Amino acid sequence: ETGVTQSPTHLIKTRGQQVTLRCSSQSGHNTVSWYQQALGQGPQFIFQYYREEENGRGNFPPRFSGLQFPNYSSELNVNALELDDSALYLCATTRVGSYNEQFFGPGTRLTVL
Amino acid sequence: DAKTTQPNSMESNEEEPVHLPCNHSTISGTDYIHWYRQLPSQGPEYVIHGLTSNVNNRMASLAIAEDRKSSTLILHRATLRDAAVYYCILRDATNAGKSTFGDGTTLTVKP
């Protein structure tokens, strides 16, 4: 148990729609990162938020955006969904003073039809 | 971006040591080497990390080559619960949070 939860567990959307995925972590986990994991591949870094601001981003277009809230929860928003966006979306948090250990949630499985 | 290369799969017998290799020839000076593992239907789980020196913790040991272009995760006595996909990751300490995952090694543990 990492103390990181994600919702929903599964989600089906159609191409062109928008989706919001949610992540909740424990008190003191002030950094959150989001990853996209396609089937059979390793997770790909989307972006990281620290103190409610994005402070690192991978090779993902601007239609992937996020928010981090003061209550240690965060959101990943994806606009104009494409078929290739179908994947497992993972959030990972780190505690204050323990930057090197990320705590991952179980993920949200997004299917785009 | 720095990349990691790992064998697609490895097998081990229960209670024997396992050495999981990783190549990262383009590693930069600010990259930490992390290892995570992922069980089916779960998010990755932290195993160990290091920068230059070998590291030990309750789960495993990490041996880092002197030139830092490769590393080896060592499970001292494999159990059936260690069967998972193991990822070797470079985590840039200066580019906040950017972690480069490879495709991992699927470890099978035989009883």
XYZ file of N, CA and C in Angstrom:
672
model
N 0.839 -1.208 0.000
C 0.000 0.000 0.000
C 0.873 1.256 0.000
N 0.697 2.068 -1.025
C 1.506 3.284 -1.128
C 0.794 4.500 -0.576
N -0.497 4.382 -0.329
C -1.268 5.533 0.108
C -1.658 6.455 -1.029
N -1.372 6.065 -2.262
C -1.736 6.872 -3.429
C -2.918 6.190 -4.129
N -3.991 6.935 -4.294
C -5.175 6.381 -4.950
C -5.469 7.136 -6.230
N -6.083 6.446 -7.179
C -6.435 7.063 -8.449
C -7.875 6.700 -8.805
N -8.541 7.646 -9.467
C -9.908 7.387 -9.920
C -10.134 8.055 -11.266
N -10.996 7.445 -12.075
C -11.587 6.119 -11.889
C -10.564 5.018 -12.180
N -10.978 3.779 -11.983
C -10.096 2.658 -12.267
C -10.010 2.418 -13.766
N -11.156 2.474 -14.402
C -11.251 2.277 -15.849
C -12.144 3.363 -16.432
N -11.881 3.680 -17.701
C -12.643 4.737 -18.349
C -12.634 4.490 -19.848
N -13.789 4.668 -20.481
C -13.880 4.547 -21.941
C -14.388 5.862 -22.494
N -13.662 6.394 -23.470
C -14.023 7.653 -24.119
C -13.950 7.464 -25.627
N -14.508 8.431 -26.341
C -14.403 8.387 -27.794
C -13.457 9.482 -28.276
N -12.949 9.284 -29.447
C -11.989 10.221 -30.031
C -12.567 11.627 -30.074
N -11.743 12.611 -29.676
C -12.175 13.998 -29.677
C -12.706 14.480 -28.335
N -13.068 13.551 -27.466
C -13.576 13.959 -26.151
C -12.449 14.412 -25.229
N -12.852 14.897 -24.066
C -11.907 15.337 -23.045
C -12.063 14.429 -21.826
N -10.967 14.250 -21.074
C -11.031 13.393 -19.900
C -10.246 14.012 -18.749
N -10.718 13.765 -17.547
C -10.010 14.196 -16.334
C -9.776 12.985 -15.446
N -8.528 12.750 -15.103
C -8.142 11.667 -14.211
C -7.666 12.272 -12.900
N -7.927 11.556 -11.804
C -7.628 12.112 -10.492
C -6.679 11.232 -9.685
N -5.912 11.908 -8.828
C -4.922 11.234 -8.009
C -4.955 11.861 -6.618
N -4.889 11.037 -5.599
C -4.883 11.546 -4.239
C -3.760 10.874 -3.455
N -3.009 11.667 -2.711
C -1.890 11.087 -1.966
C -1.959 11.499 -0.499
N -0.956 11.088 0.238
C -0.934 11.325 1.674
C -0.425 12.733 1.988
N -0.698 13.162 3.183
C -0.177 14.431 3.661
C 1.342 14.420 3.590
N 1.904 15.542 3.134
C 3.356 15.659 3.057
C 3.946 15.248 1.726
N 3.129 14.696 0.842
C 3.610 14.337 -0.492
C 3.397 15.544 -1.404
N 4.427 16.363 -1.499
C 4.244 17.654 -2.143
C 4.609 17.679 -3.620
N 5.053 16.567 -4.158
C 5.398 16.496 -5.577
C 4.599 15.367 -6.214
N 3.997 15.643 -7.365
C 3.253 14.606 -8.081
C 3.697 14.576 -9.537
N 3.908 13.380 -10.034
C 4.258 13.185 -11.440
C 3.209 12.304 -12.086
N 2.996 12.510 -13.362
C 2.060 11.682 -14.137
C 2.823 10.969 -15.245
N 2.422 9.704 -15.476
C 3.046 8.881 -16.484
C 1.971 8.226 -17.348
N 2.350 7.963 -18.594
C 1.499 7.210 -19.512
C 2.200 5.882 -19.803
N 1.479 4.774 -19.633
C 2.073 3.472 -19.887
C 1.238 2.724 -20.916
N 1.768 2.615 -22.126
C 1.112 1.827 -23.160
C 1.321 0.347 -22.865
N 0.471 -0.469 -23.418
C 0.510 -1.903 -23.154
C 1.864 -2.498 -23.545
N 2.497 -3.189 -22.610
C 3.761 -3.852 -22.897
C 4.979 -2.948 -22.883
N 4.798 -1.693 -22.496
C 5.916 -0.746 -22.477
C 6.110 -0.166 -21.086
N 7.236 0.487 -20.899
C 7.483 1.164 -19.643
C 6.743 2.489 -19.580
N 6.536 3.013 -18.389
C 5.866 4.311 -18.246
C 6.665 5.433 -18.904
N 5.948 6.381 -19.492
C 6.560 7.562 -20.092
C 6.158 8.787 -19.281
N 7.135 9.579 -18.897
C 6.917 10.754 -18.062
C 6.146 11.826 -18.808
N 5.043 12.283 -18.233
C 4.249 13.350 -18.843
C 4.672 14.698 -18.265
N 4.497 14.875 -16.977
C 4.930 16.099 -16.289
C 4.940 15.915 -14.788
N 5.532 16.905 -14.122
C 5.596 16.895 -12.666
C 5.070 18.229 -12.133
N 4.391 18.183 -10.998
C 3.920 19.379 -10.311
C 4.527 19.429 -8.916
N 4.938 20.643 -8.546
C 5.487 20.893 -7.219
C 4.900 22.195 -6.729
N 4.317 22.165 -5.554
C 3.684 23.367 -4.989
C 2.728 23.995 -5.992
N 1.938 23.142 -6.621
C 0.832 23.542 -7.494
C 1.273 24.164 -8.816
N 2.552 24.014 -9.160
C 3.017 24.532 -10.444
C 3.756 23.424 -11.203
N 3.588 23.403 -12.520
C 4.321 22.449 -13.329
C 5.784 22.859 -13.364
N 6.669 21.899 -13.040
C 8.088 22.248 -13.022
C 8.940 21.236 -13.789
N 8.311 20.424 -14.614
C 9.052 19.489 -15.449
C 8.077 18.833 -16.403
N 8.489 18.615 -17.649
C 7.580 18.058 -18.641
C 8.327 17.147 -19.598
N 7.691 16.060 -19.975
C 8.241 15.155 -20.978
C 7.759 15.555 -22.361
N 7.894 14.655 -23.325
C 7.549 14.953 -24.710
C 6.072 14.706 -24.990
N 5.225 15.474 -24.336
C 3.788 15.365 -24.543
C 3.239 16.728 -24.968
N 2.238 16.732 -25.873
C 1.702 18.004 -26.384
C 0.909 18.752 -25.320
N 0.619 20.023 -25.582
C -0.088 20.865 -24.596
C -1.498 20.394 -24.268
N -2.084 19.517 -25.084
C -3.429 19.048 -24.750
C -3.418 18.142 -23.498
N -2.225 17.784 -23.054
C -2.070 17.115 -21.762
C -1.757 18.217 -20.744
N -2.624 18.399 -19.775
C -2.397 19.427 -18.774
C -2.758 18.884 -17.404
N -2.352 19.607 -16.381
C -2.608 19.109 -15.042
C -2.867 20.204 -14.040
N -3.282 19.769 -12.872
C -3.470 20.657 -11.746
C -3.034 19.912 -10.493
N -2.508 20.678 -9.540
C -2.215 20.123 -8.226
C -2.875 21.016 -7.192
N -3.499 20.412 -6.198
C -4.270 21.167 -5.206
C -3.585 21.115 -3.839
N -3.917 22.071 -2.966
C -3.257 22.122 -1.650
C -3.528 20.900 -0.781
N -4.584 20.147 -1.087
C -4.921 18.986 -0.251
C -4.227 17.710 -0.739
N -3.124 17.844 -1.483
C -2.321 16.714 -1.967
C -3.047 15.876 -3.006
N -4.042 16.432 -3.660
C -4.663 15.754 -4.787
C -4.249 16.447 -6.080
N -4.428 15.774 -7.192
C -4.055 16.357 -8.475
C -4.939 15.787 -9.578
N -4.890 16.431 -10.720
C -5.654 16.006 -11.885
C -4.776 15.989 -13.119
N -5.086 15.070 -14.008
C -4.510 15.052 -15.347
C -5.678 15.252 -16.309
N -5.572 16.251 -17.160
C -6.596 16.515 -18.157
C -6.021 16.268 -19.542
N -6.791 15.594 -20.366
C -6.387 15.366 -21.738
C -7.528 15.814 -22.643
N -7.233 16.774 -23.521
C -8.221 17.276 -24.476
C -8.059 16.582 -25.817
N -9.127 16.649 -26.626
C -9.084 16.149 -28.011
C -8.462 14.766 -28.067
N -9.063 13.837 -27.354
C -8.507 12.493 -27.243
C -8.266 11.848 -28.607
N -7.148 11.145 -28.682
C -6.791 10.384 -29.879
C -6.728 8.901 -29.504
N -6.810 8.054 -30.522
C -6.794 6.610 -30.261
C -5.519 6.197 -29.524
N -4.394 6.840 -29.860
C -3.110 6.504 -29.243
C -3.016 6.918 -27.787
N -4.004 7.635 -27.303
C -4.010 8.010 -25.885
C -4.471 6.848 -25.011
N -4.947 5.792 -25.619
C -5.346 4.613 -24.845
C -4.127 4.048 -24.129
N -4.215 3.986 -22.808
C -3.053 3.570 -22.010
C -3.450 3.502 -20.546
N -2.504 3.042 -19.727
C -2.635 3.132 -18.276
C -1.974 4.434 -17.841
N -2.677 5.244 -17.092
C -2.138 6.510 -16.616
C -1.837 6.385 -15.122
N -0.593 6.635 -14.787
C -0.112 6.466 -13.419
C 0.261 7.813 -12.825
N -0.061 8.003 -11.564
C 0.489 9.153 -10.861
C 1.459 8.637 -9.808
N 2.443 9.446 -9.512
C 3.453 9.074 -8.525
C 3.772 10.289 -7.675
N 3.881 10.109 -6.379
C 4.156 11.232 -5.485
C 5.443 10.989 -4.714
N 6.030 12.065 -4.239
C 7.200 11.953 -3.377
C 6.977 12.775 -2.120
N 7.560 12.289 -1.035
C 7.440 12.992 0.248
C 8.442 14.129 0.334
N 8.128 15.076 1.168
C 9.086 16.136 1.482
C 10.343 15.492 2.058
N 11.492 15.826 1.499
C 12.754 15.308 2.002
C 13.109 13.921 1.492
N 12.273 13.351 0.630
C 12.573 12.008 0.110
C 12.301 11.993 -1.378
N 12.977 12.862 -2.085
C 12.711 13.076 -3.508
C 12.934 11.830 -4.338
N 13.846 10.979 -3.919
C 14.231 9.867 -4.772
C 13.270 8.692 -4.777
N 12.382 8.587 -3.827
C 11.462 7.466 -3.797
C 10.083 7.933 -4.216
N 9.611 7.433 -5.337
C 8.276 7.755 -5.821
C 7.289 6.678 -5.384
N 6.109 7.133 -4.961
C 5.034 6.224 -4.579
C 3.976 6.269 -5.682
N 3.785 5.147 -6.352
C 2.864 5.094 -7.473
C 1.476 4.646 -7.037
N 0.479 5.209 -7.703
C -0.870 4.703 -7.559
C -1.079 3.517 -8.485
N -2.255 2.877 -8.407
C -2.522 1.690 -9.226
C -2.842 2.007 -10.685
N -3.110 3.284 -10.970
C -3.353 3.664 -12.353
C -4.816 3.721 -12.749
N -5.063 4.448 -13.833
C -6.372 4.499 -14.491
C -6.193 3.984 -15.905
N -6.980 2.992 -16.264
C -6.919 2.434 -17.611
C -7.886 3.207 -18.498
N -7.352 3.965 -19.467
C -8.163 4.756 -20.389
C -8.207 4.065 -21.747
N -9.391 3.875 -22.252
C -9.585 3.329 -23.590
C -10.279 4.374 -24.444
N -9.681 4.690 -25.581
C -10.264 5.667 -26.498
C -10.732 4.918 -27.751
N -12.025 5.042 -28.035
C -12.601 4.338 -29.196
C -12.850 5.271 -30.366
N 17.538 12.344 -24.897
C 17.328 11.865 -23.536
C 18.145 10.587 -23.326
N 18.713 10.465 -22.136
C 19.455 9.259 -21.796
C 18.502 8.071 -21.778
N 18.984 6.924 -22.271
C 18.148 5.729 -22.346
C 18.768 4.605 -21.550
N 17.931 3.661 -21.177
C 18.397 2.448 -20.519
C 18.054 1.257 -21.383
N 18.902 0.243 -21.346
C 18.695 -0.983 -22.109
C 18.762 -2.159 -21.163
N 17.713 -2.977 -21.198
C 17.638 -4.144 -20.326
C 17.229 -5.365 -21.151
N 17.623 -6.558 -20.708
C 17.122 -7.757 -21.402
C 15.609 -7.850 -21.242
N 14.945 -8.387 -22.250
C 13.482 -8.479 -22.199
C 13.004 -9.386 -21.074
N 13.712 -10.484 -20.848
C 13.251 -11.437 -19.841
C 14.418 -12.188 -19.232
N 14.199 -12.647 -17.997
C 15.165 -13.496 -17.309
C 14.406 -14.485 -16.450
N 15.059 -15.615 -16.194
C 14.471 -16.631 -15.326
C 15.406 -16.916 -14.168
N 14.812 -17.289 -13.057
C 15.604 -17.650 -11.887
C 14.880 -18.755 -11.139
N 15.655 -19.514 -10.370
C 15.047 -20.492 -9.467
C 14.839 -19.854 -8.105
N 13.809 -20.308 -7.448
C 13.507 -19.784 -6.117
C 14.688 -19.987 -5.182
N 14.943 -18.983 -4.344
C 15.986 -18.973 -3.333
C 17.394 -18.857 -3.905
N 17.517 -18.616 -5.201
C 18.833 -18.367 -5.785
C 19.000 -16.866 -6.035
N 20.242 -16.381 -6.110
C 20.445 -14.954 -6.405
C 20.110 -14.652 -7.863
N 19.693 -13.413 -8.085
C 19.364 -12.940 -9.429
C 20.124 -11.644 -9.684
N 20.752 -11.570 -10.839
C 21.467 -10.358 -11.250
C 20.776 -9.788 -12.485
N 20.168 -8.639 -12.342
C 19.452 -7.997 -13.445
C 20.306 -6.848 -13.982
N 20.762 -6.950 -15.234
C 21.658 -5.909 -15.756
C 20.904 -4.762 -16.420
N 21.582 -3.620 -16.494
C 21.040 -2.448 -17.175
C 22.198 -1.654 -17.769
N 22.060 -1.301 -19.029
C 23.047 -0.432 -19.676
C 22.479 0.957 -19.840
N 23.285 1.945 -19.514
C 22.874 3.356 -19.658
C 24.093 4.149 -20.058
N 24.570 3.889 -21.276
C 25.837 4.456 -21.727
C 25.797 5.972 -21.903
N 24.598 6.554 -22.068
C 24.497 8.007 -22.263
C 24.097 8.731 -20.981
N 24.310 8.121 -19.856
C 23.948 8.716 -18.576
C 24.695 10.022 -18.371
N 24.008 11.011 -17.796
C 24.662 12.286 -17.519
C 25.073 12.335 -16.049
N 25.880 13.318 -15.735
C 26.405 13.414 -14.383
C 25.361 13.667 -13.315
N 24.208 14.184 -13.715
C 23.159 14.495 -12.737
C 22.069 13.434 -12.677
N 22.239 12.350 -13.419
C 21.239 11.270 -13.404
C 21.472 10.315 -12.250
N 20.428 10.092 -11.459
C 20.432 9.009 -10.493
C 19.915 7.742 -11.184
N 20.412 6.599 -10.750
C 19.961 5.306 -11.264
C 18.953 4.739 -10.271
N 17.744 4.516 -10.751
C 16.684 3.972 -9.906
C 16.238 2.632 -10.459
N 15.759 1.793 -9.591
C 15.110 0.550 -9.992
C 13.722 0.489 -9.357
N 12.759 0.152 -10.192
C 11.390 -0.084 -9.740
C 10.947 -1.433 -10.284
N 9.935 -1.994 -9.655
C 9.354 -3.210 -10.192
C 7.838 -3.065 -10.224
N 7.239 -3.790 -11.159
C 5.796 -3.662 -11.352
C 5.165 -5.045 -11.449
N 4.238 -5.286 -10.542
C 3.460 -6.513 -10.571
C 2.238 -6.295 -11.457
N 1.650 -7.343 -11.977
C 0.460 -7.192 -12.833
C -0.641 -6.399 -12.134
N -1.227 -5.480 -12.880
C -2.359 -4.671 -12.403
C -2.000 -3.764 -11.221
N -0.719 -3.453 -11.074
C -0.304 -2.535 -10.023
C 0.607 -1.460 -10.591
N 0.751 -0.366 -9.849
C 1.725 0.640 -10.227
C 3.121 0.184 -9.838
N 4.149 0.786 -10.426
C 5.526 0.430 -10.069
C 5.806 0.658 -8.588
N 6.723 -0.136 -8.062
C 7.117 -0.067 -6.663
C 8.609 0.225 -6.590
N 8.994 1.178 -5.784
C 10.409 1.544 -5.620
C 11.199 0.369 -5.054
N 12.387 0.135 -5.630
C 13.256 -0.911 -5.101
C 14.513 -0.301 -4.485
N 15.251 0.508 -5.267
C 16.527 1.025 -4.786
C 16.991 2.118 -5.725
N 17.911 2.966 -5.272
C 18.506 3.948 -6.165
C 19.934 4.243 -5.730
N 20.724 4.793 -6.663
C 22.087 5.162 -6.329
C 22.621 6.168 -7.342
N 23.753 6.757 -7.010
C 24.381 7.735 -7.896
C 25.721 7.222 -8.411
N 26.631 6.915 -7.483
C 27.943 6.419 -7.902
C 28.359 5.167 -7.132
N 28.030 5.140 -5.858
C 28.486 4.014 -5.030
C 27.461 2.896 -5.000
N 27.923 1.695 -4.724
C 27.017 0.562 -4.548
C 26.121 0.807 -3.340
N 24.908 0.288 -3.414
C 23.897 0.556 -2.387
C 23.240 -0.757 -1.973
N 22.889 -0.837 -0.711
C 22.154 -1.996 -0.209
C 20.942 -1.520 0.566
N 19.832 -2.239 0.446
C 18.698 -2.028 1.338
C 18.051 -3.374 1.611
N 16.916 -3.345 2.285
C 16.319 -4.606 2.711
C 15.791 -5.434 1.543
N 15.571 -4.777 0.403
C 15.010 -5.494 -0.732
C 16.081 -6.044 -1.670
N 17.163 -5.258 -1.867
C 18.105 -5.612 -2.916
C 19.409 -4.864 -2.736
N 20.348 -5.148 -3.637
C 21.601 -4.397 -3.733
C 21.720 -3.834 -5.139
N 22.392 -2.716 -5.244
C 22.628 -2.076 -6.540
C 24.121 -1.915 -6.719
N 24.644 -2.533 -7.793
C 26.057 -2.400 -8.115
C 26.171 -1.494 -9.327
N 26.949 -0.424 -9.189
C 27.104 0.576 -10.250
C 28.524 0.515 -10.776
N 28.654 0.417 -12.098
C 29.982 0.374 -12.701
C 30.728 1.668 -12.429
N 32.048 1.583 -12.441
C 32.859 2.749 -12.112
C 32.605 3.908 -13.085
N 32.368 3.589 -14.363
C 32.088 4.652 -15.338
C 30.614 5.015 -15.395
N 29.799 4.362 -14.592
C 28.359 4.609 -14.456
C 27.569 4.283 -15.715
N 28.171 3.597 -16.651
C 27.456 3.300 -17.884
C 26.653 2.010 -17.789
N 26.727 1.347 -16.692
C 25.901 0.156 -16.478
C 25.704 -0.050 -14.980
N 24.676 -0.822 -14.671
C 24.420 -1.153 -13.272
C 23.741 -2.514 -13.222
N 23.747 -3.104 -12.040
C 23.145 -4.418 -11.847
C 22.336 -4.422 -10.566
N 21.091 -4.828 -10.679
C 20.255 -5.027 -9.496
C 20.422 -6.467 -9.041
N 20.691 -6.645 -7.773
C 20.929 -7.978 -7.237
C 19.853 -8.314 -6.207
N 19.093 -9.360 -6.491
C 18.170 -9.926 -5.500
C 18.883 -11.123 -4.899
N 19.136 -11.098 -3.619
C 20.022 -12.090 -3.025
C 19.414 -13.483 -2.956
N 18.107 -13.553 -2.728
C 17.416 -14.850 -2.709
C 16.033 -14.640 -3.304
N 15.867 -15.017 -4.546
C 14.606 -14.771 -5.235
C 13.472 -15.597 -4.619
N 12.333 -14.970 -4.482
C 11.135 -15.667 -4.049
C 10.091 -15.543 -5.154
N 9.027 -16.320 -5.045
C 7.977 -16.266 -6.059
C 7.364 -14.872 -6.117
N 7.375 -14.174 -4.986
C 6.798 -12.819 -4.942
C 7.656 -11.800 -5.671
N 8.889 -12.191 -6.035
C 9.761 -11.272 -6.770
C 9.504 -11.297 -8.271
N 8.639 -12.194 -8.725
C 8.307 -12.238 -10.146
C 7.574 -10.956 -10.523
N 8.170 -10.200 -11.458
C 7.631 -8.878 -11.815
C 8.395 -8.354 -13.023
N 7.986 -7.202 -13.519
C 8.768 -6.472 -14.514
C 9.648 -5.485 -13.758
N 10.936 -5.537 -13.984
C 11.897 -4.671 -13.293
C 12.370 -3.580 -14.258
N 12.236 -2.343 -13.808
C 12.630 -1.196 -14.620
C 13.866 -0.521 -14.039
N 14.816 -0.293 -14.904
C 15.979 0.516 -14.582
C 15.706 1.913 -15.129
N 15.832 2.926 -14.294
C 15.376 4.268 -14.645
C 16.470 5.285 -14.359
N 16.623 6.245 -15.234
C 17.490 7.386 -14.958
C 16.611 8.559 -14.557
N 16.879 9.122 -13.402
C 16.059 10.224 -12.882
C 16.956 11.443 -12.726
N 16.661 12.442 -13.530
C 17.492 13.638 -13.593
C 17.225 14.521 -12.384
N 18.231 14.730 -11.584
C 18.060 15.532 -10.382
C 17.859 17.004 -10.693
N 18.220 17.437 -11.905
C 18.087 18.860 -12.222
C 16.858 19.167 -13.061
N 16.322 18.203 -13.763
C 15.142 18.423 -14.602
C 13.948 17.817 -13.897
N 13.473 18.544 -12.959
C 12.567 18.089 -11.928
C 11.649 16.945 -12.328
N 11.945 15.779 -11.816
C 11.022 14.666 -11.947
C 11.160 13.861 -13.208
N 11.878 14.359 -14.223
C 11.894 13.647 -15.498
C 12.599 12.308 -15.328
N 11.850 11.246 -15.487
C 12.367 9.894 -15.331
C 12.243 9.167 -16.648
N 13.330 8.567 -17.113
C 13.332 7.832 -18.371
C 13.249 6.343 -18.093
N 12.106 5.758 -18.384
C 11.908 4.324 -18.223
C 12.259 3.608 -19.516
N 12.858 2.424 -19.413
C 12.972 1.523 -20.549
C 11.759 0.615 -20.568
N 11.867 -0.484 -21.281
C 10.752 -1.428 -21.354
C 10.837 -2.518 -20.300
N 11.904 -2.528 -19.529
C 11.986 -3.425 -18.389
C 12.358 -4.862 -18.705
N 12.681 -5.586 -17.642
C 12.985 -7.020 -17.716
C 11.910 -7.780 -16.967
N 11.284 -8.726 -17.645
C 10.298 -9.580 -16.986
C 11.033 -10.722 -16.311
N 10.959 -10.748 -14.987
C 11.626 -11.800 -14.215
C 10.631 -12.893 -13.874
N 10.968 -14.112 -14.254
C 10.175 -15.294 -13.897
C 10.950 -16.072 -12.848
N 10.287 -16.418 -11.755
C 10.915 -17.197 -10.687
C 10.261 -18.564 -10.643
N 11.078 -19.576 -10.813
C 10.565 -20.950 -10.838
C 10.722 -21.611 -9.481
N 9.677 -22.296 -9.026
C 9.767 -22.955 -7.704
C 10.709 -24.153 -7.750
